[in-house]
């Protein structure tokens, strides 16, 4: 059986000596600066991929994983991935679906969450998409807005602008806007209210549709790590002390990976219980555990989780 490194040798380089330069790398495009930059680099770091020489340049590589990292504007990433300049990329779903390039979404990454929303003046009426009929809508997302209007069979005028969309109604350029929203404070400060959702978005990993076998194998290796990091981020390790007469009830509250670990404490009549809790129902379960008599509850982050 050839090793992964052998399988990854570029055919064009085969006559060479098989030096490290000959090894095929997974080329990944991430945002150069902006809202996705830090989380993208952190994700690579958390998957154990170290970047050489810092990150303040157009391209770098990893010391310990066959990966080359390109730092680009987010809007350009889908095109680069379609053209196979990069094999994979990290970018917001809003950009992927607006650019509509031939790329495949492989995994949602759980950061960069926002929504592409319709907003109108605070005192305007809006009950449904039909209220946009014959109105002027300012946006940097003309493709997604047109899809939204078509879906609701509404005809409206789309004004594509390149930034500061939120000021368009105030200066009389539009009656409504479609823009990204996270906290909602930008809309609020501009006298607008959010009235409808065009798209829920988060950062995703996209890939070129025709990856070669070697890159596909590297992608799977990378994805395995990404999923372990995501799982760990969504779960917490919990340790608590329980009186033995309450053990059964407490164990029933804890899902655990198989079932909770129970160890006797030095103090007779007490046990230590260890388990893993999902972030989603965390507070709910903690309250029930306390009510059931659990004491000394410790909650610790998990670094990686392979199940
Ligand atoms: O330079 P480059 O082209 O790479 O970056 P960019 O300026 O186009 O994008 P950037 O860095 O602003 O955003 C990158 C990605 O982050 C977006 O494509 C989204 O996928 C995601 N994201 C998450 C957001 C937001 N949240 C967000 N709130 N992108 C932009 N915003 C803006 C929004 O446009 C509006 O101006 O923040 C403002 C609203 O925020 P709130 O909190 O006031 O509602
Ligand atoms: Zn951009």
XYZ file of C-alpha atoms and ligand atoms in Angstrom:
352
model
C 0.000 0.000 0.000
C 1.472 3.386 -0.915
C 1.598 5.944 1.892
C -0.487 9.131 1.659
C 2.678 11.096 0.861
C 3.514 8.702 -1.980
C -0.030 8.867 -3.352
C 0.208 12.655 -3.209
C 3.304 12.990 -5.399
C 2.641 15.217 -8.396
C 2.967 13.052 -11.507
C 4.957 15.848 -13.208
C 7.502 15.696 -10.427
C 7.847 11.950 -10.259
C 11.273 11.852 -11.950
C 12.539 13.982 -9.038
C 13.874 12.635 -5.804
C 10.593 12.811 -3.890
C 11.865 15.789 -1.898
C 9.330 17.604 0.309
C 8.731 20.137 -2.505
C 7.256 17.358 -4.622
C 4.494 16.612 -2.179
C 0.976 17.621 -3.242
C -0.618 20.171 -0.937
C -4.190 21.114 -0.223
C -4.545 24.759 -1.283
C -6.981 26.623 0.927
C -8.225 30.192 0.420
C -9.195 32.228 3.490
C -10.161 35.869 3.944
C -7.125 38.168 4.060
C -8.615 40.527 6.623
C -12.118 41.164 7.864
C -14.736 39.407 9.890
C -13.862 35.819 8.912
C -10.096 36.142 9.094
C -9.490 35.468 12.783
C -11.931 32.576 13.096
C -10.577 30.977 9.906
C -6.984 31.114 11.129
C -8.099 29.904 14.563
C -9.866 26.948 12.992
C -6.649 25.960 11.200
C -4.728 26.346 14.457
C -7.276 24.287 16.418
C -7.023 21.510 13.836
C -3.299 21.405 14.673
C -2.189 23.086 11.438
C 0.687 25.496 12.125
C 1.236 28.334 9.672
C 4.793 29.259 8.682
C 6.174 32.807 9.050
C 3.053 34.449 10.390
C 0.119 35.271 8.209
C 0.707 38.815 6.940
C 1.198 37.970 3.322
C -0.620 36.665 0.295
C 0.389 33.060 0.717
C 1.903 30.858 3.375
C 2.149 27.161 4.090
C 1.965 24.818 7.005
C 4.965 23.272 8.726
C 3.146 20.151 9.787
C 0.315 19.499 7.281
C 0.508 19.451 3.475
C -1.409 22.695 3.083
C -0.862 26.022 1.321
C -2.884 28.972 2.571
C -3.891 31.878 0.292
C -5.156 35.109 1.834
C -7.741 36.745 -0.445
C -10.756 39.050 -0.481
C -13.787 36.997 0.470
C -15.669 37.973 -2.723
C -12.936 36.397 -4.868
C -12.769 33.068 -3.038
C -15.621 31.235 -4.875
C -14.099 32.112 -8.270
C -10.625 30.970 -7.217
C -12.074 27.690 -5.984
C -14.132 27.183 -9.152
C -10.972 27.804 -11.213
C -8.972 25.386 -9.019
C -6.452 28.092 -8.109
C -7.447 26.995 -4.596
C -8.807 23.504 -3.874
C -10.970 24.645 -0.975
C -11.967 27.917 0.663
C -13.563 29.364 3.768
C -16.230 31.953 2.997
C -19.701 33.084 4.080
C -22.709 31.314 2.579
C -23.985 34.770 1.584
C -20.983 35.171 -0.738
C -21.132 31.559 -2.026
C -24.790 31.797 -3.028
C -24.555 35.365 -4.376
C -21.570 34.546 -6.588
C -23.276 31.325 -7.712
C -20.029 29.730 -8.885
C -19.597 26.037 -9.585
C -18.308 25.024 -6.168
C -19.571 22.562 -3.586
C -20.356 23.430 0.032
C -18.713 20.742 2.157
C -19.221 21.820 5.769
C -20.800 24.581 7.832
C -18.196 25.947 10.225
C -20.309 27.556 12.951
C -18.805 31.072 12.877
C -19.477 34.293 10.908
C -23.171 33.843 11.596
C -25.466 36.519 10.214
C -28.579 36.885 8.107
C -29.299 38.640 4.850
C -32.398 40.638 5.692
C -34.908 43.018 4.211
C -35.111 46.291 6.143
C -37.413 49.290 5.727
C -37.840 52.619 7.495
C -38.946 52.291 11.112
C -42.398 53.684 10.349
C -42.982 51.812 7.097
C -45.491 49.005 6.909
C -44.274 45.549 5.827
C -46.327 42.412 6.308
C -44.991 40.223 3.508
C -42.688 40.290 0.470
C -45.592 41.607 -1.645
C -45.136 44.959 0.104
C -41.905 45.368 -1.897
C -43.888 45.445 -5.135
C -42.667 48.288 -7.418
C -40.377 49.603 -4.653
C -36.651 50.368 -5.015
C -34.367 48.004 -3.107
C -30.704 48.873 -2.480
C -28.335 45.939 -1.943
C -24.904 44.478 -2.599
C -26.627 41.109 -3.168
C -28.608 41.593 -6.429
C -28.638 37.888 -7.332
C -30.035 36.707 -3.996
C -32.541 39.567 -3.886
C -33.811 38.707 -7.378
C -34.183 35.051 -6.308
C -36.152 36.163 -3.232
C -38.428 38.395 -5.332
C -38.979 35.640 -7.921
C -39.818 33.137 -5.189
C -42.519 35.497 -3.937
C -43.549 36.539 -7.466
C -42.865 40.186 -6.717
C -41.577 42.738 -9.216
C -39.338 45.441 -7.754
C -36.381 47.589 -8.804
C -33.006 46.383 -7.539
C -30.301 49.048 -7.117
C -26.912 47.423 -6.739
C -24.577 49.520 -4.624
C -21.169 48.580 -3.332
C -21.312 49.612 0.323
C -23.055 51.633 3.065
C -26.356 50.153 1.955
C -27.990 51.195 5.205
C -27.911 54.892 4.295
C -29.751 54.409 0.976
C -33.317 54.977 2.294
C -32.222 58.057 4.291
C -30.791 59.773 1.199
C -33.786 58.894 -0.939
C -31.989 56.296 -3.058
C -34.233 53.387 -2.086
C -37.426 52.432 -0.247
C -35.950 49.294 1.284
C -32.598 47.578 1.621
C -31.357 43.997 1.737
C -28.156 43.705 3.769
C -26.317 41.531 6.260
C -27.379 41.860 9.868
C -25.886 40.388 13.019
C -26.669 42.466 16.132
C -29.113 44.772 14.304
C -27.487 47.935 15.688
C -26.492 49.300 12.240
C -30.111 49.150 11.096
C -31.318 50.692 14.325
C -28.837 53.577 14.116
C -30.034 54.330 10.592
C -33.712 54.415 11.480
C -34.457 51.064 9.828
C -36.167 47.895 11.013
C -35.531 44.296 9.951
C -38.707 42.844 8.421
C -37.847 39.677 6.469
C -35.023 37.150 6.003
C -33.587 36.315 2.598
C -30.860 33.949 3.853
C -29.382 32.666 7.112
C -25.627 32.535 6.705
C -22.453 31.287 8.348
C -18.921 30.524 7.212
C -18.606 27.326 5.189
C -15.878 25.231 3.671
C -16.290 25.033 -0.104
C -14.406 22.830 -2.543
C -13.666 22.647 -6.227
C -16.049 20.193 -7.888
C -13.303 18.258 -9.654
C -10.738 17.674 -6.950
C -8.118 15.093 -7.802
C -7.798 11.958 -5.656
C -4.799 13.293 -3.755
C -6.493 16.570 -2.822
C -9.701 14.759 -1.958
C -7.778 12.550 0.470
C -6.110 15.561 2.044
C -9.488 17.293 2.285
C -10.936 14.272 4.088
C -8.035 14.294 6.526
C -8.573 18.011 7.137
C -12.367 17.578 7.446
C -11.933 14.814 10.017
C -10.016 17.294 12.164
C -12.473 20.149 11.507
C -15.377 17.965 12.645
C -13.516 16.950 15.811
C -12.883 20.636 16.603
C -16.524 21.566 15.883
C -17.785 18.756 18.109
C -15.461 19.813 20.916
C -16.620 23.442 20.613
C -20.246 22.313 20.903
C -19.667 20.172 23.967
C -18.394 20.583 27.523
C -16.873 18.077 29.905
C -18.693 18.015 33.230
C -17.594 16.605 36.591
C -19.789 16.578 39.677
C -20.236 14.940 43.049
C -23.430 13.047 43.720
C -24.874 11.377 46.799
C -25.209 7.677 45.980
C -28.914 7.616 46.758
C -29.449 10.213 43.987
C -27.052 8.603 41.485
C -29.654 6.901 39.362
C -31.640 10.101 38.843
C -28.491 12.136 38.083
C -27.193 9.583 35.585
C -30.530 9.669 33.770
C -30.021 13.408 33.188
C -26.573 12.937 31.631
C -26.274 11.690 28.070
C -22.479 11.069 28.012
C -20.676 9.678 24.987
C -21.693 6.126 25.928
C -22.790 6.489 29.519
C -21.341 8.634 32.317
C -18.225 7.530 34.207
C -18.953 6.966 37.925
C -16.127 6.740 40.483
C -16.439 6.365 44.264
C -15.330 9.379 46.345
C -13.143 8.954 49.460
C -16.167 10.063 51.478
C -18.541 7.122 51.896
C -21.955 7.471 50.247
C -20.708 9.829 47.492
C -19.576 9.359 43.896
C -17.886 11.476 41.273
C -19.724 11.536 37.939
C -18.038 12.552 34.633
C -19.847 13.182 31.387
C -20.096 15.288 28.214
C -22.872 17.837 27.696
C -23.963 19.555 24.520
C -23.807 23.365 24.582
C -27.457 23.520 23.448
C -29.081 21.953 26.491
C -26.281 22.790 28.882
C -28.015 25.249 31.271
C -31.208 23.288 31.311
C -29.420 20.108 32.415
C -27.189 21.918 34.953
C -30.313 23.251 36.696
C -31.866 19.793 36.824
C -28.609 18.282 38.133
C -28.486 20.802 40.969
C -32.117 20.154 41.799
C -31.336 16.418 41.892
C -28.626 16.957 44.534
C -25.431 17.267 42.459
C -22.673 19.313 44.127
C -19.268 20.728 43.167
C -20.151 20.871 39.474
C -17.088 21.595 37.305
C -17.403 22.371 33.601
C -14.323 22.213 31.381
C -13.826 22.968 27.678
C -12.898 20.041 25.447
C -10.020 20.554 23.040
C -10.800 17.824 20.480
C -13.531 15.237 20.344
C -13.256 12.137 18.164
C -16.266 9.841 18.350
O -12.279 42.818 2.275
P -13.228 41.716 2.021
O -13.993 41.864 0.726
O -12.592 40.363 2.185
O -14.293 41.778 3.240
P -15.757 42.415 3.296
O -15.617 43.810 3.810
O -16.519 42.178 2.033
O -16.456 41.458 4.352
P -16.483 41.486 5.947
O -15.132 41.211 6.494
O -17.219 42.684 6.451
O -17.443 40.230 6.176
C -17.050 38.954 5.795
C -18.182 38.003 6.051
O -18.536 38.015 7.443
C -19.511 38.320 5.369
O -19.528 37.949 4.005
C -20.479 37.497 6.198
O -20.470 36.147 5.761
C -19.877 37.567 7.600
N -20.587 38.499 8.508
C -21.117 38.150 9.719
C -20.855 39.808 8.313
C -21.559 40.256 9.433
N -21.701 39.204 10.280
C -21.970 41.631 9.506
N -22.603 42.037 10.478
N -20.539 40.653 7.304
C -20.898 41.949 7.385
N -21.600 42.465 8.423
C -21.895 43.950 8.355
C -23.163 44.282 7.575
O -22.894 44.374 6.191
C -23.567 45.627 8.172
O -22.850 46.674 7.601
O -22.088 44.486 9.633
C -23.122 45.467 9.614
C -24.289 44.980 10.422
O -23.883 44.493 11.666
P -24.811 44.687 12.957
O -24.119 43.931 14.045
O -24.879 46.154 13.232
O -26.165 44.106 12.632
Zn -15.927 41.307 0.471
